[in-house]
């Protein structure tokens, strides 16, 4: 899983001194981070540390205020032309986003569509995939997240854990090369957390590049190749889970871990 | 030991509480209702016989259909125009958003009756209407009184005014959809227009439909205003009759009965539509995990 050839491959995500401010409030100050293809990275840190903001910058849901952010070797939201950086048209931004799957804390399933319709909506409308083909793949994805029998259920008829599994299947239906998870289990009842983490663990073993904002340190320890500790809009410490979670180098990391463990 | 009527596994057998107030209110209302029915039945001035004679008279039925037709066309203009205006109003371009705001401000700020009269007198304001290049040559042109006939004046007056009200209803509906829905669609790479059409509007419909039903019912009755420009809808049809035979009250009752019947039909239809668009929100009957 730990990409041996990552050193020569183009990094999946490369952030260089990324800054983001909302008016007066500075959410990210100089965040630098590299994620190799096939790598699973967990972002941890106290709330308000900028983890979610950084994640949202990666698929341009937030526009960065400074620095440089690349996904698979291409700038996010901009293009370079004769030495200048130009904004992309919305249509091109949308095209880039199709390669990046995102799973939200509050699931954000479309409530007026069934589980299967949620999954096939974008492939059919955006990729112009044949409905029969999309349906076949959609059912396979539902089976993969253990919900083969709930294809015709509306989101309101599903538990939180089931909704989040459908949301993961919906993102996978676009065949993304990178998956972003924004606190995917934070809105779930404790007994439903396991089923969602199990799907994510599977996905990690299959070699999907994943960036996960999470409070589930157990998941980070088992599934992550790299853990990133963020605080107050900066990356404090980066390292393999074994080191970072058990013997952190920084005082702030230690203080955070002692509070949550 | 259980006393009479109280105990584990035994149905409670208590003396029910009396509600004398409810009985008194019921009796009072029934007395008033009886008086009303009695007067309807015995006061000869209602002339129920005449009402019966004209209820299905040919000119009345024609007027009734004209009212239905006018309602449908005016609401169609109102809904389509309202959705368009709401979208323009939310445009990132301030000129576009400002123009939509101005439209809504004008059409909501002046009485509908005045607007209808304006449309019917458009010929006095612009004797000739033409289609062409702004400030340049025109391709088609014609006498305004021919270009805007009575029906067009009625439909424009009602429809353009309705669009202003519908715009606010649609806008409230769109704003009511959770921002997470747009984000999820963006994250899937769906373009803005597609997101609006497939994700946001269908959900906004749930909040848009009940007030739109009310608007339609209101429109059905408001169409009676165009009788001032002598467009021959239901009210005007009955007015023409009582202008000749002076049976004013029975003919107004004829009109009222038809309006009541039509609004009742619309109310039933509104209920059906609301159920249809509650899909995924209300649990489906007879189906549960």
Short mmCIF file of C-alpha atoms in Angstrom, two decimals:
data_model
loop_
_atom_site.label_atom_id
_atom_site.label_comp_id
_atom_site.label_asym_id
_atom_site.label_seq_id
_atom_site.Cartn_x
_atom_site.Cartn_y
_atom_site.Cartn_z
CA UNK A 1 0.00 0.00 0.00
CA UNK A 2 2.85 2.32 0.85
CA UNK A 3 3.79 3.38 -2.64
CA UNK A 4 7.37 2.33 -3.21
CA UNK A 5 7.64 4.18 -6.50
CA UNK A 6 6.05 7.35 -5.09
CA UNK A 7 9.37 9.16 -5.26
CA UNK A 8 9.44 9.11 -9.07
CA UNK A 9 5.65 9.37 -9.70
CA UNK A 10 3.87 12.74 -9.87
CA UNK A 11 2.38 13.34 -6.42
CA UNK A 12 -1.42 13.07 -6.28
CA UNK A 13 -1.62 16.21 -4.16
CA UNK A 14 1.08 18.79 -3.71
CA UNK A 15 0.40 21.77 -1.49
CA UNK A 16 3.04 24.45 -1.23
CA UNK A 17 2.59 27.13 1.44
CA UNK A 18 -1.16 27.23 0.87
CA UNK A 19 -2.91 30.13 2.56
CA UNK A 20 -6.64 30.71 2.99
CA UNK A 21 -8.40 33.52 4.78
CA UNK A 22 -12.07 34.38 5.17
CA UNK A 23 -12.05 38.16 5.47
CA UNK A 24 -10.06 38.90 8.62
CA UNK A 25 -9.98 35.31 9.76
CA UNK A 26 -6.96 33.32 8.61
CA UNK A 27 -7.93 29.66 8.30
CA UNK A 28 -4.75 28.30 6.71
CA UNK A 29 -1.29 29.82 6.99
CA UNK A 30 1.39 28.18 4.91
CA UNK A 31 0.23 24.59 4.65
CA UNK A 32 2.64 22.37 2.73
CA UNK A 33 1.93 18.71 2.16
CA UNK A 34 2.57 16.02 -0.43
CA UNK A 35 0.41 12.96 -0.94
CA UNK A 36 1.68 10.17 -3.18
CA UNK A 37 -0.63 8.08 -5.38
CA UNK A 38 -2.09 5.17 -3.43
CA UNK A 39 -1.27 6.79 -0.11
CA UNK A 40 -3.78 7.10 2.72
CA UNK A 41 -3.36 10.32 4.68
CA UNK A 42 -5.28 11.20 7.83
CA UNK A 43 -5.59 14.81 8.91
CA UNK A 44 -6.08 15.16 12.65
CA UNK A 45 -6.16 18.12 14.98
CA UNK A 46 -8.46 20.20 17.16
CA UNK A 47 -11.59 21.76 15.63
CA UNK A 48 -10.85 25.05 13.93
CA UNK A 49 -7.35 23.89 13.02
CA UNK A 50 -8.09 24.18 9.27
CA UNK A 51 -8.27 20.46 8.37
CA UNK A 52 -11.66 20.71 6.69
CA UNK A 53 -10.79 24.00 4.98
CA UNK A 54 -7.65 22.44 3.53
CA UNK A 55 -9.62 19.41 2.32
CA UNK A 56 -12.18 21.69 0.63
CA UNK A 57 -9.40 23.62 -1.09
CA UNK A 58 -8.21 20.41 -2.76
CA UNK A 59 -11.34 20.18 -4.95
CA UNK A 60 -11.76 23.94 -5.13
CA UNK A 61 -14.89 24.14 -2.99
CA UNK A 62 -12.81 26.85 -1.34
CA UNK A 63 -10.51 29.05 -3.38
CA UNK A 64 -7.02 29.38 -1.92
CA UNK A 65 -5.77 32.89 -1.07
CA UNK A 66 -2.10 32.17 -1.60
CA UNK A 67 0.49 29.49 -2.30
CA UNK A 68 0.23 26.71 -4.81
CA UNK A 69 -1.96 23.62 -4.89
CA UNK A 70 -1.71 20.84 -7.47
CA UNK A 71 -3.67 17.65 -7.96
CA UNK A 72 -2.01 15.03 -10.15
CA UNK A 73 0.40 17.61 -11.50
CA UNK A 74 -2.22 20.21 -12.44
CA UNK A 75 -3.14 23.41 -10.63
CA UNK A 76 -6.48 23.39 -8.81
CA UNK A 77 -8.93 25.97 -10.18
CA UNK A 78 -6.32 27.72 -12.34
CA UNK A 79 -4.12 27.14 -15.33
CA UNK A 80 -0.76 28.55 -16.24
CA UNK A 81 -0.52 30.36 -19.51
CA UNK A 82 2.58 32.28 -20.64
CA UNK A 83 3.88 32.58 -17.13
CA UNK A 84 0.61 33.91 -15.72
CA UNK A 85 -1.98 32.11 -13.61
CA UNK A 86 -5.49 32.34 -15.03
CA UNK A 87 -8.77 31.35 -13.48
CA UNK A 88 -10.46 28.32 -15.04
CA UNK A 89 -13.98 28.49 -16.43
CA UNK A 90 -16.63 26.88 -14.18
CA UNK A 91 -17.07 24.12 -16.75
CA UNK A 92 -13.36 23.21 -16.57
CA UNK A 93 -13.40 23.32 -12.78
CA UNK A 94 -16.38 20.94 -12.85
CA UNK A 95 -14.45 18.61 -15.18
CA UNK A 96 -11.49 18.50 -12.79
CA UNK A 97 -13.75 17.83 -9.82
CA UNK A 98 -15.04 14.67 -11.48
CA UNK A 99 -11.67 13.07 -10.81
CA UNK A 100 -11.90 13.80 -7.09
CA UNK A 101 -14.53 12.08 -4.95
CA UNK A 102 -15.76 13.76 -1.79
CA UNK A 103 -17.63 12.37 1.19
CA UNK A 104 -19.22 14.88 3.55
CA UNK A 105 -19.79 14.85 7.26
CA UNK A 106 -23.56 15.32 6.76
CA UNK A 107 -23.72 12.79 3.85
CA UNK A 108 -25.52 15.32 1.57
CA UNK A 109 -27.39 12.61 -0.31
CA UNK A 110 -30.07 13.95 -2.67
CA UNK A 111 -33.24 13.32 -0.64
CA UNK A 112 -35.60 13.22 -3.64
CA UNK A 113 -33.65 10.40 -5.31
CA UNK A 114 -33.36 6.75 -4.24
CA UNK A 115 -30.03 5.27 -3.22
CA UNK A 116 -29.45 3.90 -6.72
CA UNK A 117 -30.59 7.15 -8.40
CA UNK A 118 -28.18 9.10 -6.16
CA UNK A 119 -25.34 6.93 -7.45
CA UNK A 120 -26.17 6.99 -11.17
CA UNK A 121 -27.19 10.67 -11.40
CA UNK A 122 -23.73 12.09 -12.12
CA UNK A 123 -22.43 9.23 -14.31
CA UNK A 124 -25.55 9.46 -16.50
CA UNK A 125 -25.88 13.27 -16.63
CA UNK A 126 -22.23 14.26 -16.53
CA UNK A 127 -20.34 11.38 -18.13
CA UNK A 128 -23.24 10.56 -20.49
CA UNK A 129 -22.92 6.94 -19.45
CA UNK A 130 -25.70 4.65 -20.72
CA UNK A 131 -28.41 4.30 -18.08
CA UNK A 132 -28.31 0.50 -18.22
CA UNK A 133 -24.55 0.46 -17.76
CA UNK A 134 -24.67 3.04 -14.94
CA UNK A 135 -27.41 1.06 -13.21
CA UNK A 136 -25.39 -2.14 -13.45
CA UNK A 137 -22.33 -0.44 -11.96
CA UNK A 138 -24.48 1.34 -9.38
CA UNK A 139 -25.91 -1.95 -8.14
CA UNK A 140 -22.41 -3.43 -7.97
CA UNK A 141 -21.23 -0.45 -5.91
CA UNK A 142 -24.21 -0.81 -3.58
CA UNK A 143 -23.34 -4.47 -3.14
CA UNK A 144 -19.77 -3.47 -2.37
CA UNK A 145 -20.91 -1.20 0.48
CA UNK A 146 -23.26 -3.93 1.69
CA UNK A 147 -26.53 -2.30 0.60
CA UNK A 148 -27.53 -4.39 -2.42
CA UNK A 149 -31.08 -4.75 -1.06
CA UNK A 150 -31.61 -1.02 -0.35
CA UNK A 151 -31.26 0.28 -3.94
CA UNK A 152 -34.81 1.66 -4.05
CA UNK A 153 -34.81 3.24 -0.59
CA UNK A 154 -34.88 7.02 -0.23
CA UNK A 155 -32.19 8.53 2.03
CA UNK A 156 -34.79 9.32 4.72
CA UNK A 157 -35.49 5.59 4.93
CA UNK A 158 -31.85 4.74 5.62
CA UNK A 159 -29.83 4.91 8.83
CA UNK A 160 -26.95 7.40 9.06
CA UNK A 161 -24.39 4.67 8.49
CA UNK A 162 -26.26 3.39 5.45
CA UNK A 163 -26.56 6.93 4.06
CA UNK A 164 -22.83 7.48 4.40
CA UNK A 165 -22.12 4.17 2.66
CA UNK A 166 -24.38 5.24 -0.22
CA UNK A 167 -22.52 8.57 -0.30
CA UNK A 168 -19.21 6.71 -0.63
CA UNK A 169 -20.66 4.57 -3.44
CA UNK A 170 -21.94 7.74 -5.14
CA UNK A 171 -18.45 9.27 -5.10
CA UNK A 172 -16.86 6.02 -6.34
CA UNK A 173 -19.30 5.86 -9.26
CA UNK A 174 -17.35 8.70 -10.91
CA UNK A 175 -14.19 6.50 -10.84
CA UNK A 176 -12.15 9.13 -8.95
CA UNK A 177 -8.40 8.92 -8.64
CA UNK A 178 -8.50 10.65 -5.27
CA UNK A 179 -11.05 10.42 -2.46
CA UNK A 180 -11.56 13.14 0.15
CA UNK A 181 -13.38 12.33 3.39
CA UNK A 182 -14.53 15.21 5.60
CA UNK A 183 -15.13 13.75 9.07
CA UNK A 184 -17.19 10.94 7.54
CA UNK A 185 -18.21 9.41 10.87
CA UNK A 186 -18.68 12.50 13.04
CA UNK A 187 -22.44 12.75 12.43
CA UNK A 188 -23.05 9.07 13.13
CA UNK A 189 -24.37 7.29 16.20
CA UNK A 190 -21.44 5.44 17.82
CA UNK A 191 -22.72 1.98 16.87
CA UNK A 192 -22.84 2.95 13.16
CA UNK A 193 -19.26 4.25 12.91
CA UNK A 194 -17.73 0.81 12.41
CA UNK A 195 -19.63 -0.07 9.22
CA UNK A 196 -18.45 3.13 7.50
CA UNK A 197 -14.83 2.76 8.63
CA UNK A 198 -14.89 -0.84 7.39
CA UNK A 199 -15.75 0.34 3.85
CA UNK A 200 -12.99 2.96 4.01
CA UNK A 201 -10.47 0.38 5.22
CA UNK A 202 -11.39 -1.84 2.25
CA UNK A 203 -10.96 1.07 -0.12
CA UNK A 204 -7.53 1.80 1.36
CA UNK A 205 -6.40 -1.80 0.85
CA UNK A 206 -7.49 -1.63 -2.78
CA UNK A 207 -4.98 1.16 -3.32
CA UNK A 208 -7.24 4.24 -3.50
CA UNK A 209 -5.51 7.52 -2.72
CA UNK A 210 -7.38 8.92 0.27
CA UNK A 211 -7.23 12.03 2.40
CA UNK A 212 -9.32 11.66 5.53
CA UNK A 213 -10.15 14.35 8.05
CA UNK A 214 -11.04 12.35 11.12
CA UNK A 215 -11.24 12.12 14.87
CA UNK A 216 -11.04 8.32 14.69
CA UNK A 217 -7.45 7.79 15.79
CA UNK A 218 -7.98 4.02 15.75
CA UNK A 219 -8.73 4.22 12.04
CA UNK A 220 -5.71 6.47 11.49
CA UNK A 221 -3.44 4.02 13.29
CA UNK A 222 -4.62 0.99 11.27
CA UNK A 223 -5.31 2.36 7.81
CA UNK A 224 -3.18 5.47 7.33
CA UNK A 225 0.24 5.56 5.74
CA UNK A 226 0.73 9.10 6.93
CA UNK A 227 -0.85 11.10 9.72
CA UNK A 228 -0.80 14.89 9.61
CA UNK A 229 -1.38 16.87 12.77
CA UNK A 230 -2.71 20.38 12.13
CA UNK A 231 -3.25 23.19 14.59
CA UNK A 232 -4.20 26.85 14.13
CA UNK A 233 -3.98 26.69 10.32
CA UNK A 234 -0.55 25.09 10.12
CA UNK A 235 0.85 21.60 9.70
CA UNK A 236 2.59 20.92 12.98
CA UNK A 237 3.82 17.42 12.37
CA UNK A 238 3.74 14.75 9.65
CA UNK A 239 4.70 11.12 10.11
CA UNK A 240 3.72 7.48 9.96
CA UNK A 241 0.94 6.68 12.48
CA UNK A 242 3.21 4.47 14.59
CA UNK A 243 5.52 7.39 15.32
CA UNK A 244 3.16 10.35 15.31
CA UNK A 245 0.43 8.78 17.42
CA UNK A 246 2.69 7.12 19.98
CA UNK A 247 5.83 9.24 20.12
CA UNK A 248 5.02 12.71 18.74
CA UNK A 249 7.90 15.09 18.37
CA UNK A 250 5.93 18.25 19.12
CA UNK A 251 4.54 19.46 22.39
CA UNK A 252 1.26 20.59 20.72
CA UNK A 253 0.73 17.14 19.17
CA UNK A 254 1.34 15.54 22.54
CA UNK A 255 -1.11 17.90 24.25
CA UNK A 256 -3.81 17.13 21.65
CA UNK A 257 -3.31 13.38 21.81
CA UNK A 258 -3.39 13.36 25.61
CA UNK A 259 -6.79 15.07 25.43
CA UNK A 260 -8.41 12.74 22.89
CA UNK A 261 -6.89 9.37 23.84
CA UNK B 1 -55.60 -4.28 45.78
CA UNK B 2 -57.07 -2.56 42.79
CA UNK B 3 -60.09 -0.36 43.27
CA UNK B 4 -62.90 -0.54 40.72
CA UNK B 5 -61.64 0.19 37.19
CA UNK B 6 -57.94 0.66 38.04
CA UNK B 7 -55.31 -2.04 37.96
CA UNK B 8 -52.54 -3.71 36.03
CA UNK B 9 -53.83 -5.46 32.89
CA UNK B 10 -57.30 -3.94 33.24
CA UNK B 11 -58.69 -1.32 30.86
CA UNK B 12 -59.18 2.03 32.63
CA UNK B 13 -62.87 2.51 33.35
CA UNK B 14 -63.18 6.17 34.40
CA UNK B 15 -66.06 8.65 34.19
CA UNK B 16 -65.16 10.89 31.19
CA UNK B 17 -64.70 14.63 31.79
CA UNK B 18 -67.70 16.71 30.67
CA UNK B 19 -67.20 19.56 28.19
CA UNK B 20 -70.24 21.84 28.62
CA UNK B 21 -68.46 24.73 26.82
CA UNK B 22 -68.08 22.68 23.64
CA UNK B 23 -71.73 21.78 23.69
CA UNK B 24 -72.79 25.40 24.20
CA UNK B 25 -70.59 26.63 21.33
CA UNK B 26 -71.91 23.87 19.07
CA UNK B 27 -75.52 24.75 19.83
CA UNK B 28 -74.97 28.47 19.18
CA UNK B 29 -73.35 27.78 15.81
CA UNK B 30 -76.06 25.32 14.80
CA UNK B 31 -78.74 27.92 15.61
CA UNK B 32 -77.01 30.49 13.39
CA UNK B 33 -76.58 27.91 10.64
CA UNK B 34 -80.29 27.02 10.81
CA UNK B 35 -81.18 30.70 10.53
CA UNK B 36 -78.94 31.04 7.50
CA UNK B 37 -80.34 28.01 5.74
CA UNK B 38 -83.88 29.10 6.56
CA UNK B 39 -83.31 32.53 5.06
CA UNK B 40 -81.64 31.06 1.96
CA UNK B 41 -84.60 28.76 1.48
CA UNK B 42 -87.42 31.20 2.21
CA UNK B 43 -86.22 34.66 1.10
CA UNK B 44 -87.76 34.97 -2.38
CA UNK B 45 -85.18 37.61 -3.40
CA UNK B 46 -82.54 34.91 -3.88
CA UNK B 47 -84.66 33.62 -6.74
CA UNK B 48 -83.20 30.14 -6.81
CA UNK B 49 -85.33 29.34 -9.82
CA UNK B 50 -83.52 32.01 -11.84
CA UNK B 51 -80.16 30.77 -10.51
CA UNK B 52 -81.06 27.30 -11.78
CA UNK B 53 -82.10 28.71 -15.16
CA UNK B 54 -78.78 30.43 -15.74
CA UNK B 55 -76.32 28.12 -13.96
CA UNK B 56 -75.72 26.06 -17.10
CA UNK B 57 -76.73 28.73 -19.61
CA UNK B 58 -74.51 28.77 -22.67
CA UNK B 59 -72.99 32.27 -22.19
CA UNK B 60 -72.23 31.49 -18.54
CA UNK B 61 -70.48 28.26 -19.45
CA UNK B 62 -68.50 30.05 -22.13
CA UNK B 63 -67.47 32.66 -19.56
CA UNK B 64 -66.54 29.92 -17.11
CA UNK B 65 -64.23 28.25 -19.64
CA UNK B 66 -62.73 31.64 -20.51
CA UNK B 67 -61.92 32.07 -16.81
CA UNK B 68 -60.29 28.64 -16.65
CA UNK B 69 -58.31 29.34 -19.83
CA UNK B 70 -57.20 32.74 -18.58
CA UNK B 71 -56.12 31.25 -15.23
CA UNK B 72 -54.08 28.52 -16.89
CA UNK B 73 -52.29 30.84 -19.34
CA UNK B 74 -51.68 33.58 -16.77
CA UNK B 75 -50.30 31.09 -14.24
CA UNK B 76 -48.11 29.47 -16.90
CA UNK B 77 -46.63 32.90 -17.68
CA UNK B 78 -46.37 33.58 -13.96
CA UNK B 79 -44.58 30.33 -13.07
CA UNK B 80 -42.16 30.32 -16.02
CA UNK B 81 -41.51 34.04 -15.62
CA UNK B 82 -41.16 33.66 -11.86
CA UNK B 83 -38.56 30.91 -12.14
CA UNK B 84 -36.67 32.98 -14.71
CA UNK B 85 -36.81 36.12 -12.58
CA UNK B 86 -35.73 34.22 -9.45
CA UNK B 87 -32.70 32.85 -11.29
CA UNK B 88 -31.83 36.30 -12.69
CA UNK B 89 -32.28 37.80 -9.23
CA UNK B 90 -29.61 35.42 -7.88
CA UNK B 91 -27.21 36.14 -10.73
CA UNK B 92 -23.65 37.14 -9.78
CA UNK B 93 -23.97 39.94 -12.36
CA UNK B 94 -25.28 43.00 -10.45
CA UNK B 95 -26.91 44.53 -13.55
CA UNK B 96 -28.89 41.36 -14.23
CA UNK B 97 -29.88 40.93 -10.57
CA UNK B 98 -30.77 44.64 -10.38
CA UNK B 99 -33.01 44.42 -13.45
CA UNK B 100 -34.91 41.50 -11.92
CA UNK B 101 -35.25 43.43 -8.67
CA UNK B 102 -36.61 46.46 -10.55
CA UNK B 103 -39.18 44.32 -12.36
CA UNK B 104 -40.40 42.79 -9.12
CA UNK B 105 -40.46 46.19 -7.41
CA UNK B 106 -42.56 47.73 -10.20
CA UNK B 107 -45.07 44.94 -10.69
CA UNK B 108 -45.63 44.37 -6.99
CA UNK B 109 -45.72 48.07 -6.25
CA UNK B 110 -48.59 49.03 -8.53
CA UNK B 111 -52.19 47.76 -8.35
CA UNK B 112 -53.01 44.92 -10.69
CA UNK B 113 -56.16 46.75 -11.80
CA UNK B 114 -54.03 49.68 -12.96
CA UNK B 115 -51.67 47.33 -14.81
CA UNK B 116 -54.56 45.63 -16.61
CA UNK B 117 -55.96 49.02 -17.68
CA UNK B 118 -52.49 50.05 -18.85
CA UNK B 119 -52.17 46.99 -21.08
CA UNK B 120 -55.57 47.62 -22.60
CA UNK B 121 -54.65 51.24 -23.33
CA UNK B 122 -51.15 50.41 -24.58
CA UNK B 123 -52.26 51.74 -27.95
CA UNK B 124 -52.55 55.22 -26.46
CA UNK B 125 -49.03 55.04 -25.08
CA UNK B 126 -47.34 53.39 -28.06
CA UNK B 127 -49.63 53.68 -31.11
CA UNK B 128 -47.25 51.57 -33.19
CA UNK B 129 -45.29 48.57 -32.01
CA UNK B 130 -42.39 47.18 -34.01
CA UNK B 131 -39.75 44.51 -33.83
CA UNK B 132 -36.28 45.36 -35.03
CA UNK B 133 -32.80 46.52 -34.10
CA UNK B 134 -32.74 48.94 -31.14
CA UNK B 135 -32.55 52.52 -32.48
CA UNK B 136 -32.21 50.96 -35.94
CA UNK B 137 -34.50 49.65 -38.69
CA UNK B 138 -37.58 47.61 -37.78
CA UNK B 139 -38.61 44.36 -39.44
CA UNK B 140 -42.23 44.03 -38.39
CA UNK B 141 -44.50 46.69 -37.04
CA UNK B 142 -48.19 47.13 -36.49
CA UNK B 143 -50.99 49.06 -34.88
CA UNK B 144 -50.77 48.39 -31.13
CA UNK B 145 -54.50 47.76 -30.87
CA UNK B 146 -54.08 44.89 -33.30
CA UNK B 147 -50.81 43.61 -31.87
CA UNK B 148 -52.23 43.62 -28.32
CA UNK B 149 -55.84 42.47 -28.55
CA UNK B 150 -58.15 42.23 -25.55
CA UNK B 151 -57.11 38.69 -24.65
CA UNK B 152 -53.41 39.57 -24.79
CA UNK B 153 -54.00 42.61 -22.58
CA UNK B 154 -55.82 40.43 -20.04
CA UNK B 155 -53.19 37.68 -20.08
CA UNK B 156 -50.24 40.09 -19.98
CA UNK B 157 -51.77 42.07 -17.14
CA UNK B 158 -52.41 38.98 -15.02
CA UNK B 159 -49.34 36.94 -16.03
CA UNK B 160 -46.63 39.59 -15.78
CA UNK B 161 -47.92 40.67 -12.39
CA UNK B 162 -48.05 37.07 -11.20
CA UNK B 163 -44.46 36.48 -12.35
CA UNK B 164 -43.28 39.11 -9.85
CA UNK B 165 -45.00 37.32 -6.97
CA UNK B 166 -43.92 33.87 -8.17
CA UNK B 167 -40.32 35.07 -8.38
CA UNK B 168 -40.26 35.70 -4.65
CA UNK B 169 -41.88 32.33 -3.95
CA UNK B 170 -39.39 30.50 -6.16
CA UNK B 171 -36.46 32.39 -4.67
CA UNK B 172 -37.53 31.50 -1.14
CA UNK B 173 -37.86 27.87 -2.24
CA UNK B 174 -34.40 27.78 -3.82
CA UNK B 175 -32.82 29.49 -0.81
CA UNK B 176 -34.50 26.94 1.42
CA UNK B 177 -32.57 24.04 -0.12
CA UNK B 178 -29.60 23.04 2.03
CA UNK B 179 -26.31 24.45 0.70
CA UNK B 180 -24.80 20.97 1.16
CA UNK B 181 -26.89 19.80 -1.80
CA UNK B 182 -25.23 22.24 -4.20
CA UNK B 183 -21.84 21.36 -2.73
CA UNK B 184 -22.40 17.65 -3.16
CA UNK B 185 -23.44 18.21 -6.78
CA UNK B 186 -20.39 20.44 -7.41
CA UNK B 187 -18.11 17.84 -5.86
CA UNK B 188 -19.53 15.32 -8.35
CA UNK B 189 -18.59 17.71 -11.14
CA UNK B 190 -22.14 18.68 -12.06
CA UNK B 191 -22.31 22.08 -13.84
CA UNK B 192 -24.39 24.86 -12.29
CA UNK B 193 -27.38 24.69 -14.62
CA UNK B 194 -27.63 20.91 -14.26
CA UNK B 195 -27.41 21.20 -10.47
CA UNK B 196 -30.22 23.73 -10.48
CA UNK B 197 -32.44 21.63 -12.74
CA UNK B 198 -31.82 18.16 -11.31
CA UNK B 199 -30.96 18.75 -7.66
CA UNK B 200 -32.06 22.16 -6.36
CA UNK B 201 -35.36 22.87 -8.17
CA UNK B 202 -36.95 19.45 -7.50
CA UNK B 203 -36.29 19.96 -3.79
CA UNK B 204 -37.37 23.60 -3.88
CA UNK B 205 -40.66 22.44 -5.45
CA UNK B 206 -41.71 21.05 -2.09
CA UNK B 207 -41.76 24.53 -0.61
CA UNK B 208 -42.81 26.25 -3.84
CA UNK B 209 -45.93 24.19 -4.53
CA UNK B 210 -48.19 25.04 -1.57
CA UNK B 211 -47.95 28.82 -2.10
CA UNK B 212 -48.21 28.32 -5.88
CA UNK B 213 -51.47 26.43 -5.30
CA UNK B 214 -52.70 29.37 -3.27
CA UNK B 215 -51.60 31.74 -6.03
CA UNK B 216 -53.51 29.68 -8.60
CA UNK B 217 -56.67 29.70 -6.53
CA UNK B 218 -56.23 33.42 -5.99
CA UNK B 219 -55.59 33.91 -9.73
CA UNK B 220 -58.81 32.11 -10.61
CA UNK B 221 -60.74 34.73 -8.68
CA UNK B 222 -58.50 37.62 -9.71
CA UNK B 223 -59.28 36.98 -13.38
CA UNK B 224 -62.63 38.64 -12.60
CA UNK B 225 -60.70 41.96 -12.65
CA UNK B 226 -60.32 41.79 -16.42
CA UNK B 227 -64.08 42.31 -16.68
CA UNK B 228 -63.17 46.02 -16.39
CA UNK B 229 -61.66 45.86 -19.87
CA UNK B 230 -64.73 43.89 -20.99
CA UNK B 231 -62.89 40.64 -21.53
CA UNK B 232 -65.71 38.12 -21.53
CA UNK B 233 -64.85 35.82 -18.62
CA UNK B 234 -67.23 34.41 -16.02
CA UNK B 235 -68.06 37.62 -14.14
CA UNK B 236 -68.42 39.68 -17.31
CA UNK B 237 -70.68 37.02 -18.83
CA UNK B 238 -73.07 37.19 -15.88
CA UNK B 239 -72.89 40.99 -15.82
CA UNK B 240 -73.93 41.14 -19.47
CA UNK B 241 -76.96 39.02 -18.61
CA UNK B 242 -78.13 41.02 -15.60
CA UNK B 243 -77.57 44.26 -17.48
CA UNK B 244 -80.40 43.07 -19.73
CA UNK B 245 -82.77 41.30 -17.33
CA UNK B 246 -81.92 43.10 -14.04
CA UNK B 247 -81.72 39.78 -12.14
CA UNK B 248 -78.52 41.00 -10.46
CA UNK B 249 -78.47 38.88 -7.30
CA UNK B 250 -79.28 35.48 -8.84
CA UNK B 251 -76.67 36.00 -11.54
CA UNK B 252 -74.00 36.99 -9.03
CA UNK B 253 -74.89 33.79 -7.18
CA UNK B 254 -74.40 31.87 -10.43
CA UNK B 255 -70.91 33.37 -10.75
CA UNK B 256 -70.10 32.69 -7.09
CA UNK B 257 -71.20 29.05 -7.38
CA UNK B 258 -68.93 28.51 -10.37
CA UNK B 259 -65.97 30.18 -8.65
CA UNK B 260 -66.56 27.96 -5.61
CA UNK B 261 -66.74 24.82 -7.74
CA UNK B 262 -63.54 25.70 -9.62
CA UNK B 263 -61.54 26.58 -6.50
CA UNK B 264 -62.69 23.31 -4.89
CA UNK B 265 -61.31 21.37 -7.84
CA UNK B 266 -58.03 23.29 -7.60
CA UNK B 267 -57.74 22.65 -3.86
CA UNK B 268 -58.03 18.90 -4.48
CA UNK B 269 -55.40 19.10 -7.23
CA UNK B 270 -53.06 21.06 -4.97
CA UNK B 271 -53.27 18.33 -2.36
CA UNK B 272 -52.29 15.68 -4.93
CA UNK B 273 -49.32 17.71 -6.16
CA UNK B 274 -48.04 18.28 -2.64
CA UNK B 275 -48.02 14.54 -2.05
CA UNK B 276 -46.18 13.94 -5.30
CA UNK B 277 -43.35 16.32 -4.46
CA UNK B 278 -42.98 15.14 -0.87
CA UNK B 279 -41.25 12.06 -2.36
CA UNK B 280 -38.36 10.95 -0.20
CA UNK B 281 -39.52 13.16 2.66
CA UNK B 282 -42.71 11.55 3.87
CA UNK B 283 -42.44 7.81 4.50
CA UNK B 284 -44.18 5.83 1.80
CA UNK B 285 -47.42 4.18 2.88
CA UNK B 286 -47.18 0.44 3.56
CA UNK B 287 -43.44 0.28 3.10
CA UNK B 288 -40.94 0.24 5.88
CA UNK B 289 -37.75 -1.58 6.66
#
